């Protein structure tokens, strides 16, 4: 949450910063701001409530000159989203400017102490405390800016990625991080700074990922130097970025979400590539094979994740228990980290996260690690905090996901979980060779089957038009399709703001059936699997109460297509992979309903792509 970007070098900073903010807008869009050091050394801050475009509009009449600057796009935590609470923030003397991503938990105490020393606060944010504290330490100890930052950080409790610039200093940016990500890009005589690599990639492919408790002293005089909080200098570990600019653009689609839905035939192929052999007789997830003994001897697997990744985790539970006969528990990372869970040495914890930066999932990983569990990560963003904190893992390789609603990451996560279960089940001997080969075959068909489903785009758009009136929706599924129903409901509510609930269909008669009337559309995933007959009875119960049914069915269905009010026909696959296919029309349905309701699909209200605060 919150995106930060910085530049220092021989180019004009403002165009780089504003473009960087657009790239990072998925991290928050409550307000935006920029601080620049002008040619004469003056430090100026411009900021405004609203999206980055609003800041850009304001900046048209301002002096944007300068070769050093920092900028911020905010997802509000402390203080309402208004101009004053927007970042950057000045220090008392207006000599320093700061941008911050994270939460300072002890800000109230620090603020009181600073106020007692004559410091006045303009905003309601926790972030302003940091810059005031740095200035206070600078003044009272007569120390340099990097030293004052280091000493100030020792006083902070919480999470931060910060960048600070100083009036009169055209050659230096100080940055630091703890639990919020920060990347430094290294160009020719210039440096970039950002919450992730997306604002950097078009300028350089050389980056350094800061570690927790590291401070970067970025100077045009001495280059990049990194220190830990105890002032020990660290080695500079330069990594090569594997990211292309075209992946960060809409490519002709009206929204990133639609582009990402349509990318799925390719992203599924990318997730499988190099892991399933061309003869389709073998699947190898190297993170599992490299740790074969640990996986084979695991007494228990705990999956931790949030949101959509948690839904993928539920499918992972079904897959691993079915194929590997290892008990699996799926936990919301936010609950797991605070409830003193039993974690034993032989346990494996699988952390699933698209961004690899979700604060709760990262904290759950750290907790499990401290108790001796083996940690396996399933992430999308290469080099992300969770990917780096795990013992081993598998990337889903679906490319940057920018729309706030997760789509291709979900199908990629389930695909990787399927490969994990197949690899482990095969080596453990808990699945037959025939089963193994059959599932690999289905895995390899997924991509084409998704391409077929995407042909239904217009049909689903028409269907969406009919349902824009709805105030509530139910999504029902059973077995492997129950998590797909949860995921369908989450997609609809987060981008259309229509209330939607996902339920296991048989649970209907234990309460939710009371909600059914002619105003309440119900989406039922009714694929022709082993519980098809039961699903038909449940659909009849809803119809008998006047409910409207939109059914996801397979081509061989003869019954539900006659009972349902509307049908969406998807290709048949094995039950294990059914949620991958079923989720695609649900993504499109949510997308078009949101579009018809005039919602900001890629940047829905109150949300951010990476939830890097608790
Ligand atoms: O990056 P992560 O996978 O850890 O993110 C977890 C959730 O915040 C995320 O899936 C969220 O629920 C999405 N907006 C759902 O579309």
Coordinates of C-alpha atoms and ligand atoms in Angstrom, one line a residue:
X1 CA 0.0 0.0 0.0
X2 CA 1.3 3.4 -1.0
X3 CA 3.8 3.7 -3.8
X4 CA 7.0 5.6 -3.5
X5 CA 9.4 6.7 -6.2
X6 CA 12.6 8.7 -6.3
X7 CA 15.1 10.0 -8.8
X8 CA 18.5 11.6 -8.7
X9 CA 20.8 12.2 -11.8
X10 CA 21.3 14.4 -14.7
X11 CA 17.7 14.3 -16.2
X12 CA 14.7 16.2 -15.2
X13 CA 13.2 14.4 -12.2
X14 CA 9.6 15.3 -12.5
X15 CA 8.6 13.4 -15.7
X16 CA 10.3 10.3 -14.3
X17 CA 8.6 10.6 -11.0
X18 CA 5.1 11.2 -12.4
X19 CA 5.4 8.2 -14.8
X20 CA 6.7 6.2 -11.9
X21 CA 3.7 7.2 -9.8
X22 CA 1.3 6.0 -12.6
X23 CA 3.1 2.6 -12.6
X24 CA 2.7 2.4 -8.8
X25 CA -0.9 3.7 -8.7
X26 CA -2.1 0.1 -8.2
X27 CA -0.6 0.4 -4.7
X28 CA -3.0 3.2 -3.6
X29 CA -4.7 6.2 -5.1
X30 CA -6.2 8.3 -2.3
X31 CA -3.7 11.2 -2.9
X32 CA -0.4 11.9 -4.6
X33 CA 2.4 14.3 -4.3
X34 CA 5.9 15.2 -5.3
X35 CA 8.9 17.0 -3.7
X36 CA 11.6 18.5 -5.9
X37 CA 14.9 20.3 -5.3
X38 CA 15.1 23.1 -7.8
X39 CA 18.2 24.3 -9.5
X40 CA 18.8 27.0 -6.8
X41 CA 18.5 24.3 -4.1
X42 CA 15.0 25.2 -2.9
X43 CA 12.8 22.3 -1.7
X44 CA 9.3 22.4 -3.0
X45 CA 6.3 20.1 -2.3
X46 CA 3.2 19.8 -4.4
X47 CA 0.4 17.4 -3.5
X48 CA -3.2 16.8 -3.8
X49 CA -6.1 14.5 -2.9
X50 CA -7.2 12.1 -5.6
X51 CA -5.4 10.1 -8.2
X52 CA -2.1 10.8 -9.9
X53 CA -3.9 12.5 -12.8
X54 CA -5.1 15.1 -10.4
X55 CA -1.6 15.9 -9.3
X56 CA -0.5 16.1 -12.9
X57 CA -3.2 18.6 -13.6
X58 CA -2.1 20.8 -10.7
X59 CA 1.5 20.5 -11.8
X60 CA 0.8 22.0 -15.2
X61 CA 1.0 25.5 -13.7
X62 CA 4.0 24.8 -11.4
X63 CA 7.7 24.9 -11.7
X64 CA 8.7 21.2 -12.2
X65 CA 12.4 21.8 -12.7
X66 CA 15.1 19.9 -10.8
X67 CA 17.2 16.8 -11.0
X68 CA 16.4 15.3 -7.7
X69 CA 13.0 14.4 -6.3
X70 CA 10.7 12.0 -4.5
X71 CA 7.0 11.2 -5.1
X72 CA 4.2 9.3 -3.5
X73 CA 0.8 7.8 -4.2
X74 CA -1.1 7.1 -1.0
X75 CA -3.4 4.5 0.4
X76 CA -4.7 6.2 3.5
X77 CA -4.1 4.6 6.9
X78 CA -3.6 7.4 9.5
X79 CA -5.6 10.5 8.5
X80 CA -8.3 11.0 5.9
X81 CA -7.3 11.2 2.2
X82 CA -7.0 15.0 1.9
X83 CA -4.4 17.4 0.6
X84 CA -2.8 17.9 4.0
X85 CA -2.3 14.2 4.7
X86 CA -1.0 13.6 1.2
X87 CA 2.8 12.9 1.1
X88 CA 5.5 14.3 0.9
X89 CA 5.7 15.9 4.3
X90 CA 8.0 18.7 5.3
X91 CA 10.0 18.8 8.6
X92 CA 9.4 21.7 11.0
X93 CA 12.0 24.0 9.3
X94 CA 10.9 22.8 5.8
X95 CA 14.5 21.7 5.2
X96 CA 13.6 18.0 4.8
X97 CA 10.8 16.2 2.8
X98 CA 9.8 12.6 3.4
X99 CA 7.7 10.0 1.7
X100 CA 6.6 6.9 3.6
X101 CA 5.0 3.6 2.9
X102 CA 4.0 1.6 6.0
X103 CA 2.7 2.3 9.5
X104 CA 4.6 3.7 12.5
X105 CA 2.9 2.1 15.5
X106 CA 4.5 4.3 18.2
X107 CA 3.8 7.5 16.3
X108 CA 1.5 9.0 19.0
X109 CA 4.2 8.8 21.7
X110 CA 6.9 10.2 19.5
X111 CA 4.5 13.0 18.3
X112 CA 3.8 14.0 21.9
X113 CA 7.5 14.1 22.7
X114 CA 8.3 16.2 19.6
X115 CA 5.4 18.6 20.4
X116 CA 6.8 19.1 23.8
X117 CA 10.0 20.2 22.1
X118 CA 8.1 22.8 20.0
X119 CA 7.5 20.8 16.9
X120 CA 4.1 21.5 15.2
X121 CA 2.3 19.0 13.1
X122 CA 0.3 19.9 10.0
X123 CA -1.1 16.5 9.2
X124 CA -2.8 13.6 11.0
X125 CA -0.4 11.1 9.6
X126 CA 2.1 8.8 11.4
X127 CA 4.6 9.6 8.6
X128 CA 5.1 13.3 9.5
X129 CA 6.5 12.1 12.8
X130 CA 9.5 10.4 11.1
X131 CA 10.6 13.6 9.3
X132 CA 10.2 15.7 12.4
X133 CA 12.2 13.2 14.5
X134 CA 15.0 13.1 11.9
X135 CA 15.2 16.9 12.0
X136 CA 15.1 16.9 15.8
X137 CA 18.0 14.5 15.9
X138 CA 19.9 16.4 13.3
X139 CA 19.5 19.6 15.3
X140 CA 20.2 18.3 18.7
X141 CA 23.1 16.0 17.8
X142 CA 24.5 18.2 15.0
X143 CA 24.9 15.1 12.8
X144 CA 24.7 14.4 9.1
X145 CA 21.4 13.5 7.5
X146 CA 22.2 9.7 7.1
X147 CA 23.3 9.5 10.7
X148 CA 20.1 11.3 11.8
X149 CA 18.0 8.9 9.8
X150 CA 19.8 5.9 11.3
X151 CA 19.3 7.2 14.8
X152 CA 15.6 8.0 14.1
X153 CA 14.9 4.6 12.7
X154 CA 16.1 3.0 16.0
X155 CA 13.2 4.8 17.7
X156 CA 10.5 3.6 15.3
X157 CA 8.2 0.7 15.9
X158 CA 6.4 -0.5 12.8
X159 CA 6.9 -0.8 9.1
X160 CA 8.4 1.7 6.6
X161 CA 9.9 2.3 3.3
X162 CA 11.0 5.9 3.3
X163 CA 12.9 8.4 1.1
X164 CA 14.1 11.8 2.3
X165 CA 15.6 14.8 0.5
X166 CA 17.1 17.9 1.9
X167 CA 16.9 21.6 0.9
X168 CA 20.1 22.8 -0.7
X169 CA 21.4 19.2 -1.3
X170 CA 21.1 18.4 -5.0
X171 CA 23.2 15.3 -4.8
X172 CA 21.7 13.0 -2.2
X173 CA 18.6 10.9 -1.4
X174 CA 18.5 8.8 1.8
X175 CA 16.2 5.8 1.8
X176 CA 15.5 3.0 4.2
X177 CA 13.2 0.1 4.7
X178 CA 11.7 -2.3 7.2
X179 CA 8.9 -4.7 6.2
X180 CA 7.8 -2.5 3.3
X181 CA 9.6 -3.0 0.0
X182 CA 12.2 -0.7 -1.7
X183 CA 14.3 -1.2 -4.8
X184 CA 17.2 1.0 -6.0
X185 CA 17.8 1.2 -9.7
X186 CA 21.3 1.9 -10.9
X187 CA 21.7 3.8 -14.2
X188 CA 24.6 5.7 -15.8
X189 CA 25.3 8.5 -13.3
X190 CA 21.7 8.3 -12.0
X191 CA 19.7 6.4 -9.5
X192 CA 16.1 5.5 -9.2
X193 CA 14.1 4.4 -6.2
X194 CA 10.7 2.7 -6.0
X195 CA 8.4 0.4 -4.1
X196 CA 8.8 -2.1 -6.9
X197 CA 10.8 -2.4 -10.1
X198 CA 7.9 -1.2 -12.4
X199 CA 8.9 2.5 -12.5
X200 CA 12.6 1.6 -12.9
X201 CA 12.5 -1.0 -15.7
X202 CA 12.4 1.5 -18.6
X203 CA 15.5 3.3 -17.3
X204 CA 17.8 0.5 -16.2
X205 CA 17.7 -3.3 -15.6
X206 CA 20.2 -3.1 -12.7
X207 CA 18.6 -3.1 -9.3
X208 CA 19.4 -3.6 -5.7
X209 CA 16.6 -4.9 -3.4
X210 CA 17.1 -3.3 0.0
X211 CA 16.8 -5.7 2.9
X212 CA 15.0 -5.1 6.2
X213 CA 16.7 -2.5 8.4
X214 CA 18.9 -1.2 5.6
X215 CA 19.6 2.4 4.8
X216 CA 20.6 3.5 1.3
X217 CA 22.8 6.6 1.0
X218 CA 22.4 7.5 -2.6
X219 CA 24.8 10.2 -3.7
X220 CA 26.0 11.6 -7.0
X221 CA 29.3 12.0 -5.3
X222 CA 30.0 8.5 -4.0
X223 CA 27.3 6.4 -5.6
X224 CA 25.1 3.9 -3.7
X225 CA 26.2 2.9 -0.2
X226 CA 24.1 0.7 2.0
X227 CA 24.3 0.5 5.8
X228 CA 22.5 -1.5 8.4
X229 CA 20.9 0.1 11.4
X230 CA 24.1 -0.5 13.4
X231 CA 26.1 1.4 10.8
X232 CA 27.8 -1.6 9.3
X233 CA 28.3 -1.2 5.5
X234 CA 26.7 -4.0 3.4
X235 CA 27.8 -5.4 0.1
X236 CA 25.9 -4.1 -3.0
X237 CA 24.1 -7.1 -4.5
X238 CA 23.1 -6.0 -8.0
X239 CA 20.4 -8.0 -9.7
X240 CA 19.3 -8.1 -13.3
X241 CA 15.6 -7.3 -13.9
X242 CA 13.6 -9.8 -15.9
X243 CA 10.7 -7.5 -16.8
X244 CA 9.6 -5.9 -20.1
X245 CA 7.8 -2.6 -20.5
X246 CA 5.0 -4.1 -22.7
X247 CA 4.0 -6.2 -19.7
X248 CA 3.2 -3.0 -17.8
X249 CA 1.0 -1.4 -20.4
X250 CA -2.7 -2.1 -21.3
X251 CA -1.9 -3.2 -24.9
X252 CA -5.1 -1.9 -26.4
X253 CA -7.4 -3.2 -23.7
X254 CA -9.6 -0.6 -21.8
X255 CA -8.5 -2.0 -18.5
X256 CA -5.6 -4.0 -17.1
X257 CA -8.1 -6.4 -15.6
X258 CA -9.5 -7.3 -19.0
X259 CA -6.0 -7.6 -20.4
X260 CA -5.0 -9.9 -17.6
X261 CA -8.1 -12.1 -18.0
X262 CA -7.3 -12.4 -21.7
X263 CA -3.6 -13.2 -21.0
X264 CA -4.6 -16.4 -19.2
X265 CA -4.1 -18.9 -22.1
X266 CA -0.5 -17.6 -22.2
X267 CA 0.1 -17.3 -18.5
X268 CA -1.0 -20.9 -17.9
X269 CA 1.4 -22.0 -20.6
X270 CA 4.2 -19.9 -18.9
X271 CA 3.4 -21.4 -15.5
X272 CA 3.7 -25.0 -16.9
X273 CA 6.7 -24.3 -19.2
X274 CA 9.8 -26.2 -18.3
X275 CA 7.9 -28.1 -15.6
X276 CA 5.9 -30.5 -17.8
X277 CA 7.9 -32.4 -20.4
X278 CA 6.9 -32.2 -24.1
X279 CA 5.8 -35.9 -24.1
X280 CA 3.4 -34.9 -21.2
X281 CA 4.6 -37.8 -19.1
X282 CA 6.4 -36.0 -16.3
X283 CA 5.9 -32.9 -14.2
X284 CA 8.7 -31.5 -12.1
X285 CA 8.4 -28.7 -9.6
X286 CA 12.1 -28.2 -8.8
X287 CA 11.4 -26.6 -5.4
X288 CA 9.7 -29.8 -4.4
X289 CA 12.3 -32.2 -5.9
X290 CA 15.2 -30.3 -4.3
X291 CA 13.6 -30.8 -1.0
X292 CA 12.0 -34.2 -1.7
X293 CA 12.7 -35.8 1.7
X294 CA 11.3 -32.8 3.6
X295 CA 8.1 -33.0 1.5
X296 CA 7.7 -36.8 1.6
X297 CA 8.2 -36.9 5.3
X298 CA 6.0 -33.9 6.1
X299 CA 3.5 -34.6 8.9
X300 CA 1.4 -31.6 8.0
X301 CA 1.2 -28.8 5.6
X302 CA -0.1 -25.4 6.6
X303 CA -1.1 -22.9 3.8
X304 CA -1.1 -19.2 4.7
X305 CA -2.4 -16.5 2.4
X306 CA -4.9 -13.7 2.1
X307 CA -7.8 -12.9 -0.3
X308 CA -7.7 -14.5 -3.6
X309 CA -4.4 -16.3 -2.7
X310 CA -6.3 -17.8 0.2
X311 CA -8.9 -19.2 -2.2
X312 CA -6.2 -20.8 -4.2
X313 CA -4.9 -22.2 -0.9
X314 CA -8.2 -23.9 -0.3
X315 CA -7.9 -25.6 -3.6
X316 CA -4.4 -26.5 -2.7
X317 CA -5.7 -28.2 0.4
X318 CA -8.1 -30.4 -1.6
X319 CA -5.3 -31.2 -4.2
X320 CA -2.6 -32.1 -1.7
X321 CA -4.8 -34.1 0.7
X322 CA -6.3 -36.0 -2.3
X323 CA -3.0 -36.8 -4.1
X324 CA -0.4 -36.8 -1.3
X325 CA -2.3 -37.9 1.7
X326 CA -0.8 -35.3 3.9
X327 CA -3.1 -33.3 6.2
X328 CA -3.4 -29.7 5.1
X329 CA -4.7 -26.7 7.0
X330 CA -5.4 -23.4 5.2
X331 CA -5.1 -20.3 7.4
X332 CA -5.8 -16.6 6.8
X333 CA -2.3 -15.2 7.4
X334 CA -3.7 -12.4 9.5
X335 CA -5.3 -14.8 11.9
X336 CA -2.4 -17.3 12.0
X337 CA 0.2 -14.7 12.9
X338 CA -1.7 -13.6 16.1
X339 CA -3.1 -16.9 17.4
X340 CA -0.2 -18.8 18.8
X341 CA -0.5 -21.7 16.3
X342 CA 1.0 -25.1 16.9
X343 CA 3.9 -25.4 14.5
X344 CA 6.2 -28.4 14.7
X345 CA 9.6 -29.0 13.2
X346 CA 8.4 -31.4 10.5
X347 CA 5.7 -29.1 9.3
X348 CA 5.8 -27.3 6.0
X349 CA 4.3 -23.9 5.6
X350 CA 3.3 -22.9 2.1
X351 CA 2.9 -19.1 1.7
X352 CA 0.9 -18.0 -1.3
X353 CA 1.1 -14.4 -2.5
X354 CA 0.9 -12.8 -5.9
X355 CA 2.8 -9.7 -4.8
X356 CA 5.0 -11.4 -2.3
X357 CA 4.7 -8.3 -0.2
X358 CA 1.4 -8.8 1.8
X359 CA 2.3 -7.8 5.3
X360 CA 0.2 -10.5 7.1
X361 CA 1.5 -13.3 4.9
X362 CA 5.1 -12.1 5.4
X363 CA 4.6 -12.0 9.2
X364 CA 3.1 -15.5 9.1
X365 CA 6.2 -16.7 7.2
X366 CA 8.5 -15.1 9.8
X367 CA 6.5 -16.7 12.7
X368 CA 6.5 -20.2 11.1
X369 CA 10.2 -19.8 10.4
X370 CA 11.0 -18.9 14.0
X371 CA 9.3 -22.1 15.1
X372 CA 11.4 -24.3 12.8
X373 CA 8.9 -25.0 9.9
X374 CA 10.2 -25.4 6.4
X375 CA 8.8 -22.5 4.3
X376 CA 7.8 -22.9 0.7
X377 CA 6.6 -19.8 -1.2
X378 CA 4.3 -19.6 -4.2
X379 CA 4.7 -16.0 -5.5
X380 CA 4.5 -14.1 -8.7
X381 CA 6.8 -11.1 -8.1
X382 CA 10.4 -12.3 -8.5
X383 CA 12.6 -11.1 -5.7
X384 CA 9.7 -10.0 -3.5
X385 CA 10.0 -10.1 0.2
X386 CA 8.1 -13.3 0.7
X387 CA 9.9 -15.0 -2.1
X388 CA 13.2 -14.0 -0.4
X389 CA 12.1 -15.0 3.1
X390 CA 11.2 -18.6 2.2
X391 CA 13.4 -21.7 2.2
X392 CA 12.3 -22.7 -1.3
X393 CA 9.4 -22.1 -3.6
X394 CA 7.9 -21.9 -7.1
X395 CA 7.1 -18.8 -9.0
X396 CA 3.8 -18.8 -10.9
X397 CA 5.4 -16.8 -13.8
X398 CA 2.2 -15.0 -14.9
X399 CA 3.9 -11.6 -15.5
X400 CA 3.0 -8.4 -13.7
X401 CA -0.6 -8.3 -12.5
X402 CA -1.7 -4.6 -12.2
X403 CA -5.5 -4.7 -12.0
X404 CA -6.3 -4.7 -8.3
X405 CA -8.6 -7.7 -8.8
X406 CA -6.5 -10.7 -9.0
X407 CA -7.2 -12.9 -12.1
X408 CA -4.3 -14.5 -13.9
X409 CA -2.5 -14.9 -10.6
X410 CA -5.3 -17.0 -9.2
X411 CA -5.3 -19.4 -12.1
X412 CA -1.5 -19.5 -12.1
X413 CA -1.5 -20.3 -8.3
X414 CA -3.9 -23.2 -8.8
X415 CA -1.9 -24.5 -11.7
X416 CA 1.3 -24.4 -9.6
X417 CA -0.5 -26.1 -6.7
X418 CA -1.7 -28.8 -9.1
X419 CA 1.9 -29.4 -10.2
X420 CA 3.1 -29.4 -6.6
X421 CA 0.5 -32.1 -5.7
X422 CA 1.3 -34.2 -8.8
X423 CA 5.1 -34.0 -8.3
X424 CA 4.8 -34.9 -4.6
X425 CA 2.1 -37.6 -5.1
X426 CA 4.1 -39.2 -7.8
X427 CA 7.3 -39.3 -5.7
X428 CA 5.4 -40.4 -2.6
X429 CA 3.7 -43.1 -4.5
X430 CA 0.2 -42.0 -3.4
X431 CA -1.2 -41.7 -6.9
X432 CA -1.2 -44.3 -9.7
X433 CA 0.7 -43.8 -12.9
X434 CA -2.6 -43.7 -14.8
X435 CA -4.0 -41.0 -12.6
X436 CA -0.7 -39.0 -12.9
X437 CA -0.6 -39.2 -16.7
X438 CA -4.3 -38.3 -17.0
X439 CA -3.9 -35.2 -14.8
X440 CA -0.8 -34.0 -16.8
X441 CA -2.9 -34.3 -19.9
X442 CA -5.6 -32.2 -18.4
X443 CA -3.1 -29.6 -17.2
X444 CA -1.7 -29.3 -20.7
X445 CA -5.2 -28.7 -22.1
X446 CA -6.0 -25.8 -19.8
X447 CA -4.6 -23.1 -21.9
X448 CA -6.6 -24.0 -25.0
X449 CA -9.7 -24.5 -22.9
X450 CA -9.4 -21.0 -21.4
X451 CA -9.0 -19.6 -24.9
X452 CA -12.3 -21.3 -25.8
X453 CA -14.0 -19.7 -22.7
X454 CA -12.7 -16.3 -23.7
X455 CA -14.7 -16.6 -26.9
X456 CA -17.8 -16.2 -24.7
X457 CA -16.8 -12.7 -23.9
X458 CA -19.7 -11.0 -25.7
X459 CA -22.2 -13.5 -24.3
X460 CA -21.0 -12.8 -20.8
X461 CA -21.0 -9.1 -21.4
X462 CA -24.7 -9.3 -22.5
X463 CA -25.5 -11.4 -19.4
X464 CA -23.7 -8.8 -17.2
X465 CA -26.0 -6.1 -18.6
X466 CA -29.1 -7.9 -17.3
X467 CA -27.7 -8.0 -13.8
X468 CA -26.4 -4.6 -13.1
X469 CA -29.6 -3.9 -11.1
X470 CA -28.8 -6.5 -8.5
X471 CA -27.9 -5.5 -5.0
X472 CA -26.9 -8.9 -3.8
X473 CA -25.5 -12.1 -5.5
X474 CA -24.9 -15.6 -4.3
X475 CA -22.1 -17.8 -5.7
X476 CA -22.4 -21.5 -5.1
X477 CA -20.2 -24.4 -5.8
X478 CA -19.2 -27.7 -4.3
X479 CA -15.9 -29.7 -3.9
X480 CA -13.1 -28.1 -5.9
X481 CA -15.6 -25.5 -7.1
X482 CA -16.5 -24.2 -3.7
X483 CA -13.3 -22.0 -3.6
X484 CA -14.1 -20.9 -7.1
X485 CA -17.5 -19.7 -5.9
X486 CA -15.8 -17.8 -3.1
X487 CA -13.4 -16.3 -5.7
X488 CA -16.3 -15.3 -8.0
X489 CA -18.0 -13.5 -5.2
X490 CA -14.9 -11.7 -4.2
X491 CA -14.3 -10.5 -7.8
X492 CA -17.8 -9.1 -8.0
X493 CA -17.8 -7.3 -4.7
X494 CA -14.4 -5.7 -5.0
X495 CA -14.9 -4.2 -8.4
X496 CA -18.7 -3.6 -8.7
X497 CA -19.4 -2.9 -5.0
X498 CA -22.3 -5.3 -5.2
X499 CA -22.6 -7.5 -2.1
X500 CA -21.9 -11.1 -3.0
X501 CA -21.4 -14.2 -0.9
X502 CA -19.8 -17.5 -1.8
X503 CA -21.1 -20.7 -0.2
X504 CA -20.7 -24.4 -0.6
X505 CA -24.0 -25.2 -2.3
X506 CA -25.2 -27.8 0.2
X507 CA -24.9 -25.2 3.0
X508 CA -27.7 -23.2 1.4
X509 CA -30.4 -24.9 3.4
X510 CA -28.7 -24.1 6.7
X511 CA -29.4 -20.5 6.4
X512 CA -28.7 -18.6 3.2
X513 CA -31.7 -20.0 1.4
X514 CA -33.7 -17.5 3.4
X515 CA -32.2 -14.8 1.2
X516 CA -33.6 -16.2 -2.1
X517 CA -36.2 -14.3 -3.9
X518 CA -36.7 -13.1 -7.5
X519 CA -34.3 -10.2 -6.9
X520 CA -31.4 -12.4 -5.9
X521 CA -29.3 -13.8 -8.7
X522 CA -27.5 -17.0 -7.9
X523 CA -24.4 -18.2 -9.8
X524 CA -24.0 -21.9 -9.5
X525 CA -21.0 -23.8 -10.7
X526 CA -22.7 -27.0 -11.9
X527 CA -20.1 -28.9 -13.8
X528 CA -20.8 -32.6 -14.5
X529 CA -18.6 -34.1 -11.8
X530 CA -19.3 -36.8 -9.2
X531 CA -21.6 -34.5 -7.2
X532 CA -23.5 -33.2 -10.2
X533 CA -26.8 -34.9 -9.2
X534 CA -26.6 -33.3 -5.7
X535 CA -26.0 -29.9 -7.3
X536 CA -29.1 -30.4 -9.4
X537 CA -31.3 -30.9 -6.3
X538 CA -29.8 -27.8 -4.7
X539 CA -30.6 -25.8 -7.9
X540 CA -34.2 -27.0 -7.8
X541 CA -34.5 -25.8 -4.2
X542 CA -33.5 -22.3 -5.3
X543 CA -35.8 -22.3 -8.4
X544 CA -38.7 -23.4 -6.2
X545 CA -38.2 -20.2 -4.2
X546 CA -38.2 -18.0 -7.3
X547 CA -34.4 -17.5 -7.4
X548 CA -32.7 -16.6 -10.7
X549 CA -30.0 -19.1 -11.7
X550 CA -26.9 -18.4 -13.8
X551 CA -25.3 -21.8 -14.2
X552 CA -21.7 -22.7 -15.3
X553 CA -22.1 -26.0 -17.0
X554 CA -20.2 -28.5 -19.2
X555 CA -21.2 -29.4 -22.8
X556 CA -22.4 -32.8 -21.8
X557 CA -25.0 -31.3 -19.4
X558 CA -28.6 -32.1 -20.2
X559 CA -30.4 -31.2 -17.1
X560 CA -29.1 -27.9 -15.6
X561 CA -29.3 -26.2 -19.0
X562 CA -33.0 -26.7 -18.9
X563 CA -33.6 -25.6 -15.3
X564 CA -31.2 -22.6 -15.2
X565 CA -32.3 -19.1 -16.3
X566 CA -29.0 -18.5 -18.0
X567 CA -26.1 -20.8 -18.8
X568 CA -22.4 -20.3 -19.5
X569 CA -20.9 -23.4 -21.1
X570 CA -17.3 -24.2 -20.3
X571 CA -15.2 -27.2 -21.5
X572 CA -14.9 -30.2 -19.4
X573 CA -11.8 -31.0 -17.4
X574 CA -11.0 -33.1 -14.3
X575 CA -12.6 -32.0 -11.1
X576 CA -9.1 -30.9 -9.8
X577 CA -8.7 -28.3 -12.5
X578 CA -12.4 -27.3 -12.8
X579 CA -11.9 -24.2 -10.6
X580 CA -9.4 -22.8 -13.0
X581 CA -11.9 -23.0 -15.9
X582 CA -14.9 -22.0 -13.8
X583 CA -13.2 -18.9 -12.5
X584 CA -12.6 -17.4 -16.0
X585 CA -16.3 -16.6 -16.8
X586 CA -16.8 -15.4 -13.3
X587 CA -13.9 -12.9 -13.8
X588 CA -15.6 -11.7 -17.0
X589 CA -19.0 -11.5 -15.4
X590 CA -17.6 -9.4 -12.5
X591 CA -15.6 -7.2 -15.0
X592 CA -18.6 -6.4 -17.2
X593 CA -21.0 -5.7 -14.3
X594 CA -18.5 -3.3 -12.9
X595 CA -18.0 -1.6 -16.3
X596 CA -21.7 -1.2 -16.8
X597 CA -22.0 0.3 -13.3
X598 CA -19.3 2.8 -14.2
X599 CA -16.8 1.6 -11.7
X600 CA -13.1 2.3 -11.8
X601 CA -12.3 -1.4 -12.5
X602 CA -8.5 -1.3 -12.1
X603 CA -8.6 1.0 -9.1
X604 CA -11.7 0.1 -7.0
X605 CA -12.4 2.3 -4.1
X606 CA -10.7 1.8 -0.7
X607 CA -8.5 -1.0 -2.2
X608 CA -4.8 -1.3 -3.1
X609 CA -3.0 -4.1 -5.0
X610 CA -0.4 -4.8 -2.4
X611 CA -1.6 -4.8 1.2
X612 CA 1.7 -4.0 2.9
X613 CA 0.1 -2.9 6.1
X614 CA -1.8 -5.0 8.7
Ligands
LIG1 O1 -0.4 -10.3 -3.2 P1 -1.3 -11.2 -2.5 O2 -1.6 -12.4 -3.3 O3 -0.6 -11.6 -1.2 O4 -2.6 -10.5 -2.1 C1 -3.6 -11.0 -1.3 C2 -4.9 -10.2 -1.4 O5 -4.7 -8.9 -0.9 C3 -5.4 -10.2 -2.8 O6 -5.6 -11.5 -3.3 C4 -6.8 -9.4 -2.9 O7 -7.7 -10.2 -2.2 C5 -7.2 -9.2 -4.3 N1 -7.6 -7.8 -4.4 C6 -8.3 -10.0 -4.7 O8 -8.6 -9.8 -6.1

